[in-house]
Amino acid sequence: RYPPHKSKVREMKEECPPLTLPNVEAALHCLTLGSSNNLKQAEGALLSWQKQQVNPYTFALLCATLNPQVRLAALLSLKAVVKQSWKDRGRSSQRHFLDEPTKQQVRALLLSFVTTGENPLVHQETIDGQYRNQYNAESVVQDRTVQAAATSCLVQVALFDLPKISQDLVPLLVNHAMSQQQHVVQKRNSMFALEALFEELSEKRLLGIKQYLRTVAVNHVASLIQEGARHVTMVGMDATLSETCSLLIRTIRYLLHSSLTNITESPGQASRAAVDQWMKLIFDCSAAYLTKRQQESVNDVESIRLIQLMWELVVEVQQAHPIAFGRYLELFLNMYYNVIFLGFDGTSSVGDLQTFLKYYEDRMHHSSPMPDELLILALRFMANVASCSQYLPDAETNEAVPNIRSDEARTNITAKGDAQFQQSDVQHAVHVVWNSFFSSHRVCDLADLCICHFMAISPEAIEDWVVDPENYFITEDSRDAKENVAVSALALFCSFIEALAARPIVVPRLIALLNDSESQMNVCRQEIVGKPVANGSCSKIHPSVVLWEAIYTAAGLSTTVLEDFEGWDFQSWYRRVLLPCLNVFVSNNDSTQLIPLLRRRIVWLLGCNASGLSRDLSPFQPLIKIISCNTSKSNDSAVKLTAVQVISTMLGNFDEAAADCALHAEFIIDSLYRLAIEFVELESQSMLLDVIPLVLLYITGTGRDITATVANASVSPLPSIWDCACGERVLLRRSIITILSIVTSSIGPGASEILFPISFHVLASSLNTSASVDHAFQVDETLLLWLTTLRFTETYSEPIGTLFPTLVGLLEVDFEHLRLSMMITEMYILIGGKAFLISHSESLCKLFRLTIDNVRPRGVKYIGLVLEALLRECPREGGLLLLSSGILETMLRSCALNYTENPHCEPDRVITVYLNALSRILVVSPDLLDHLFPLNTGAVSFGGRELIHLYIKLLNDETPIYSQILWMKFLFSLLPPSGASSAPECQITPALDDLMVPFLSQCILCLPSAKHVRESGGPYKPELYDEETIYAGQERYEAILRHAVSKDDIAQVDLMDLAREKVAFSKSNGRTTDPGLLTALIKILQ
């Protein structure tokens, strides 16, 4: 990005009211009302006081907290002050910061608010010298909004104060939270502040904060656990007590999550014993809850919430500290195993279909009595343990082994840092997980249950599918393991598939099922025919259909692992089973089934394995039939969207199986557009439109051309879709822009004339300043389309030029899109030449005035592109344009400041761009700058001699070779036999005569490089940054640029021939006082 080099922000110079407490409270009151007419003035006053009188203003905010009407606004404003003025972080040299007495007042007030509700400023003198004696501490204690604001501000202060000043904060909050003299609400507030502080600290990555949190954990976890255990026994007695208990559990969770390893290794035994007590308490509470759950069919919300918080602690702490948690593994593995199987018997370890089917039929009458939120946590714990790399029995792959420290040394430095584990701890954890708990029988039971019960579609999901297939697809595609039982079960099954110890148990069972071709064909026919088997919403879905849908889900997630096992070949299975099943579905579009469950899953399965298919096994034909079918109820929205998803995957990976795409591109694109109009959800429409560019890129990426019919099919529907893409659907316009860019690039020269009516409509509406808010996110894509369109424009016309003022308007807002804007301007000059200059000279001058001397050095190179194009195409007219608009004077002043080495001058790389432009102007009009000389810069007078001296000063190896050659051509052109006679009165020619010796000295250094570059083809344009090349239409751009260079008089002059001519004349006429320089130069030129 290229923001202004010099600030363009204009501050409103409105008179700010004096800083008094009534004025501050009035401004805060305006903020509280929100819709006040004086809102802007109030915000301006508060910002002005903060900027100019930060300490008195902060004290005024503290005093304003005595007023209940503005208390919340005062706390929020105080937090803003704390963030900006508490600590100098080197972000601004003009910002004022709080002094220590004011900071101490802030700390005291915030701490009083969150502990006792008292205000230390009561009965004290305010900023106006007045006293306020009325204050209700109880209202502060009870107001949760105020407490949240005060806590948030206190946490921010604590973060800035770390590590020294805030060391007393945690002990103080802990004491208040545990004090028996405090009211229960006050204790809750203290606990709320403590929990918020630890939550914030646990998210930080700085080593100092981590060390501080570990120290706090070791010192205070025992007392917090003791208080937490006391509150757990009182849950349900009082709502505030229950809330405090929840806060305590979350606080302990943050401490254990960050520091369990340090706590268990601390020298004292109290912390470790407290953690043991806490884990035992969680287990006992869970056991009591499970017993109650089995005996009574009750739904105690408070108990579920408490157990959920405890189990979240267990899951997160185990994941963060696998080895340190090893001492509790066996306890919780057995507990969660029982939770998962609550209400179910263990499955048989026989991998035949009949066993699976029987178990699924049992599931129709039995369901888990556990709430989903708890079941998810149990499955997540199992998945985390099974997939943990520190529990692997193989020493070579176990990530804990390199961190084992020796018994002799307390700390052992390894390749991965300080060692953290005792060997016995690692061995114990590995033994518990894979030798003791995860036996073959248990792995089989868990895998079977995941597939047959948890991963199978639920009746609720079937209802959702029936009601709205499109929304069901979107919802199912975005499920999360922390919120969905099926996805948590998928994670557990995948952990078994990926674990080397469990893989030999699970994979052969899955392969045995998948090799049962006859059963799979039968179940496909079953879905088509349908068979009522029960009452309710699932009455038309046979259990075997639901079961095989879950098996195929497991197979799709295990693709890469299955390929490594003997007896499995995906291509063979696809040929024997999937393709025939797919053909059965495609040829039978009428079904009595409630939903096309298996049909959709088989289509999805193709996307998981398409990269392994050859072209002769391509599923593209069936997929095309699915997305193009508009009469079958079996190919509903969910099936069609899944087919589109598979097509997208195949095209994105350039799979060989997608080769038929080019043959049916027009048909595919028509079908995608039809579906985009048919579907109503934004996510669906976006996915469909995003596939069309993939189709076009696949065609061009495989060496084919986009035909006229395909191009027409791609762009014809775009105007109507563009006009309908309003409001929240404006995001669809990005896909439209991408499609237009690809089609323009693919058609080649002349494409813009064909597509211009569509492109013009898109560009004009996207860049219109009235629509800038809606289209701000896609400006880059729009400008890229604009640039691509211009690069493939063969003939300039005024309708194309009418868009250019819009570009200047975009730059008036900011310089975020400077790079593309300058490239577009360059293309206008290259294709429009004098015709464009005549029509848009005023806009071009405005563009230069906006940018030159106002952008950062990196952006000036792109301004140089425009200057080069302008002065290459129209050197005389361009020079006069820059002169009349004041641009040349601006450039000369920058050169003058650089020449005098002013501390505020532009760097050499910026001056190089300016000197390039001046060189082109002065070659054709050497006297054009005479009336501007001399410039008064304060230090010295800058005239023609100083300009020539600046050229010679910067003519060195650090200057780009393109500029070296251009400058030497310009300077040599000033020498006779033609230079002096062509402009005898100009100021720069005599200046070069005076500086002939240093000029020739620099030529001796630079000409060898220039000679080598000429022999190798030489640069024909200024160097840019390689990482910022715009590849769309790049070859076309290079061709246009080379053509422009071929007509450039300066480029056609051979530097060596010019130098030989001038040097020979100077030698014969004795124009230099150092003949040795001429001799050396002549030798280089030979």
XYZ file of N, CA and C in Angstrom, residues 891-997:
321
model
N 8.970 18.997 -8.946
C 10.058 18.043 -9.108
C 11.415 18.717 -8.926
N 11.559 19.928 -9.465
C 12.826 20.647 -9.322
C 13.099 21.002 -7.866
N 12.070 21.357 -7.119
C 12.281 21.682 -5.707
C 12.734 20.447 -4.933
N 12.173 19.285 -5.258
C 12.627 18.047 -4.612
C 14.083 17.772 -4.964
N 14.454 18.026 -6.224
C 15.847 17.850 -6.635
C 16.759 18.812 -5.890
N 16.284 20.032 -5.703
C 17.098 21.036 -5.016
C 17.338 20.630 -3.562
N 16.305 20.137 -2.892
C 16.474 19.719 -1.502
C 17.431 18.535 -1.405
N 17.344 17.629 -2.350
C 18.275 16.496 -2.363
C 19.700 16.972 -2.627
N 19.839 17.936 -3.514
C 21.168 18.451 -3.865
C 21.841 19.104 -2.658
N 21.034 19.804 -1.852
C 21.583 20.475 -0.671
C 21.601 19.559 0.550
N 21.190 18.294 0.350
C 21.160 17.299 1.431
C 20.335 17.758 2.615
N 19.206 18.359 2.302
C 18.247 18.760 3.324
C 17.737 17.516 4.054
N 17.615 17.543 5.381
C 17.179 16.340 6.111
C 15.776 15.873 5.733
N 14.967 16.756 5.139
C 13.600 16.385 4.742
C 13.492 16.076 3.255
N 14.601 15.870 2.601
C 14.567 15.667 1.152
C 14.125 14.251 0.802
N 13.692 14.085 -0.459
C 13.350 12.760 -0.962
C 14.634 11.956 -1.177
N 14.563 10.623 -1.057
C 15.761 9.800 -1.273
C 16.168 9.767 -2.752
N 17.358 9.245 -2.988
C 17.906 9.244 -4.348
C 17.023 8.485 -5.331
N 16.363 7.412 -4.886
C 15.558 6.624 -5.826
C 14.359 7.415 -6.329
N 13.866 8.376 -5.542
C 12.790 9.246 -6.007
C 13.342 10.279 -6.982
N 14.467 10.863 -6.633
C 15.088 11.871 -7.503
C 15.471 11.247 -8.843
N 15.851 9.991 -8.846
C 16.173 9.304 -10.096
C 14.985 9.316 -11.050
N 13.790 9.059 -10.534
C 12.587 9.084 -11.375
C 12.371 10.483 -11.937
N 12.556 11.505 -11.109
C 12.361 12.884 -11.577
C 13.392 13.246 -12.638
N 14.646 12.852 -12.429
C 15.695 13.175 -13.398
C 15.470 12.442 -14.720
N 14.885 11.238 -14.666
C 14.524 10.544 -15.910
C 13.549 11.388 -16.727
N 12.526 11.910 -16.045
C 11.535 12.734 -16.744
C 12.164 14.020 -17.272
N 12.985 14.677 -16.460
C 13.632 15.915 -16.898
C 14.557 15.666 -18.076
N 15.216 14.517 -18.112
C 16.108 14.199 -19.227
C 15.332 14.159 -20.536
N 14.203 13.503 -20.540
C 13.406 13.404 -21.765
C 12.892 14.771 -22.193
N 12.500 15.597 -21.232
C 11.987 16.929 -21.563
C 13.097 17.807 -22.123
N 14.258 17.790 -21.480
C 15.341 18.698 -21.853
C 16.046 18.274 -23.135
N 15.937 17.012 -23.534
C 16.530 16.599 -24.807
C 15.851 17.336 -25.967
N 14.517 17.482 -25.889
C 13.797 18.142 -26.984
C 13.603 19.636 -26.724
N 13.637 20.057 -25.441
C 13.433 21.478 -25.108
C 14.426 21.878 -24.031
N 15.692 22.104 -24.389
C 16.722 22.386 -23.372
C 16.464 23.659 -22.566
N 15.693 24.610 -23.135
C 15.476 25.880 -22.443
C 14.140 25.940 -21.720
N 13.438 24.805 -21.614
C 12.085 24.815 -21.050
C 12.076 25.234 -19.579
N 13.141 24.956 -18.864
C 13.173 25.231 -17.428
C 13.812 26.571 -17.101
N 14.262 27.305 -18.108
C 15.070 28.501 -17.824
C 14.327 29.508 -16.961
N 13.015 29.701 -17.236
C 12.309 30.741 -16.469
C 12.043 30.310 -15.029
N 12.265 28.986 -14.725
C 12.120 28.526 -13.341
C 13.395 28.709 -12.534
N 14.522 28.858 -13.235
C 15.806 29.018 -12.551
C 16.032 30.490 -12.248
N 16.699 30.801 -11.153
C 17.106 29.862 -10.094
C 15.984 29.685 -9.065
N 15.919 28.478 -8.454
C 14.989 28.214 -7.368
C 15.656 28.572 -6.051
N 14.930 29.237 -5.187
C 15.466 29.605 -3.880
C 15.014 28.562 -2.858
N 15.955 27.754 -2.373
C 15.635 26.707 -1.395
C 16.026 27.099 0.018
N 16.475 28.296 0.207
C 16.859 28.733 1.545
C 18.353 28.644 1.765
N 18.945 27.496 1.450
C 20.378 27.315 1.685
C 21.182 27.870 0.512
N 20.875 27.390 -0.676
C 21.595 27.837 -1.871
C 20.590 28.089 -2.970
N 21.032 28.728 -4.009
C 20.211 28.949 -5.194
C 20.415 27.770 -6.131
N 19.310 27.198 -6.603
C 19.379 26.004 -7.455
C 19.035 26.395 -8.880
N 20.052 26.323 -9.773
C 19.855 26.677 -11.173
C 20.319 25.571 -12.088
N 20.605 25.954 -13.346
C 21.002 24.972 -14.342
C 22.287 24.254 -13.978
N 23.259 24.998 -13.433
C 24.529 24.367 -13.076
C 24.324 23.330 -11.979
N 23.499 23.656 -10.966
C 23.257 22.719 -9.868
C 22.506 21.478 -10.358
N 21.607 21.662 -11.316
C 20.887 20.513 -11.860
C 21.842 19.563 -12.565
N 22.728 20.133 -13.408
C 23.697 19.279 -14.109
C 24.638 18.609 -13.111
N 25.010 19.329 -12.078
C 25.875 18.748 -11.058
C 25.176 17.588 -10.338
N 23.847 17.738 -10.116
C 23.087 16.663 -9.479
C 23.078 15.418 -10.353
N 22.915 15.621 -11.670
C 22.981 14.476 -12.593
C 24.318 13.747 -12.431
N 25.403 14.509 -12.471
C 26.740 13.902 -12.405
C 26.967 13.236 -11.044
N 26.447 13.866 -9.994
C 26.607 13.334 -8.644
C 25.946 11.961 -8.493
N 24.761 11.785 -9.114
C 24.023 10.528 -8.994
C 24.346 9.529 -10.100
N 25.206 9.943 -11.045
C 25.584 9.036 -12.138
C 26.654 8.077 -11.627
N 26.205 6.951 -11.030
C 27.131 5.994 -10.447
C 26.523 4.590 -10.523
N 27.239 3.637 -9.974
C 26.792 2.240 -10.069
C 25.519 1.965 -9.284
N 25.189 2.790 -8.301
C 23.989 2.555 -7.510
C 22.715 2.978 -8.237
N 22.865 3.782 -9.271
C 21.713 4.201 -10.069
C 21.348 3.106 -11.068
N 20.061 2.811 -11.276
C 19.677 1.780 -12.253
C 20.293 2.049 -13.622
N 20.668 0.988 -14.319
C 21.373 1.116 -15.593
C 20.529 1.841 -16.630
N 19.194 1.653 -16.579
C 18.327 2.364 -17.518
C 18.505 3.866 -17.356
N 18.528 4.339 -16.099
C 18.683 5.780 -15.848
C 20.070 6.252 -16.235
N 21.094 5.448 -15.980
C 22.455 5.838 -16.391
C 22.520 6.105 -17.890
N 21.987 5.201 -18.677
C 22.035 5.342 -20.141
C 21.243 6.560 -20.579
N 20.039 6.758 -20.013
C 19.202 7.892 -20.385
C 19.896 9.210 -20.046
N 20.484 9.293 -18.860
C 21.141 10.528 -18.456
C 22.349 10.833 -19.330
N 23.129 9.823 -19.651
C 24.311 10.077 -20.488
C 23.901 10.506 -21.890
N 22.841 9.933 -22.420
C 22.350 10.386 -23.728
C 21.937 11.845 -23.660
N 21.219 12.209 -22.587
C 20.796 13.596 -22.430
C 22.002 14.528 -22.305
N 22.935 14.188 -21.453
C 24.066 15.082 -21.222
C 24.961 15.183 -22.453
N 25.199 14.063 -23.132
C 25.993 14.111 -24.356
C 25.272 14.928 -25.434
N 23.929 14.917 -25.430
C 23.184 15.659 -26.460
C 23.378 17.164 -26.328
N 23.770 17.612 -25.143
C 23.983 19.045 -24.930
C 25.303 19.535 -25.520
N 26.196 18.590 -25.794
C 27.512 18.979 -26.298
C 27.466 19.198 -27.805
N 28.339 20.075 -28.306
C 28.417 20.256 -29.752
C 28.967 18.975 -30.400
N 28.720 18.768 -31.682
C 28.437 19.825 -32.667
C 26.985 20.258 -32.771
N 26.013 19.583 -32.159
C 24.625 20.008 -32.369
C 24.003 20.610 -31.126
N 24.432 20.204 -29.929
C 23.763 20.611 -28.703
C 23.807 22.097 -28.432
N 25.008 22.691 -28.421
C 25.132 24.101 -28.064
C 24.491 25.002 -29.097
N 24.587 24.618 -30.370
C 24.017 25.460 -31.418
C 22.503 25.409 -31.443
N 21.925 24.283 -30.948
C 20.462 24.177 -30.980
C 19.806 25.036 -29.915
N 20.475 25.270 -28.806
C 19.909 26.098 -27.727
C 21.021 26.900 -27.094
N 21.556 27.895 -27.819
C 22.739 28.601 -27.304
C 22.451 29.420 -26.062
N 21.165 29.785 -25.814
C 20.861 30.674 -24.703
C 20.439 29.932 -23.438
N 20.263 28.592 -23.494
C 19.757 27.870 -22.330
C 20.808 27.809 -21.228
N 20.337 27.639 -19.995
C 21.232 27.714 -18.840
C 22.012 26.424 -18.594
N 21.521 25.321 -19.088
C 22.150 24.063 -18.727
C 23.375 23.743 -19.577
N 23.432 24.278 -20.809
C 24.582 23.953 -21.676
C 25.888 24.526 -21.137
N 25.957 25.808 -20.772
C 27.209 26.313 -20.179
C 27.573 25.587 -18.883
N 26.556 25.148 -18.157
C 26.824 24.436 -16.908
C 27.565 23.141 -17.178
N 27.203 22.450 -18.240
C 27.892 21.216 -18.573
C 29.330 21.490 -19.006
N 29.535 22.602 -19.690
C 30.912 22.970 -20.069
C 31.776 23.118 -18.823
N 31.222 23.725 -17.771
C 31.991 23.933 -16.544
C 32.265 22.623 -15.804
N 31.379 21.649 -15.993
C 31.485 20.384 -15.255
C 31.919 19.233 -16.149
N 32.631 19.560 -17.245
C 33.003 18.538 -18.220
C 33.900 17.468 -17.602
N 34.842 17.845 -16.771
C 35.800 16.875 -16.216
C 35.081 15.869 -15.306
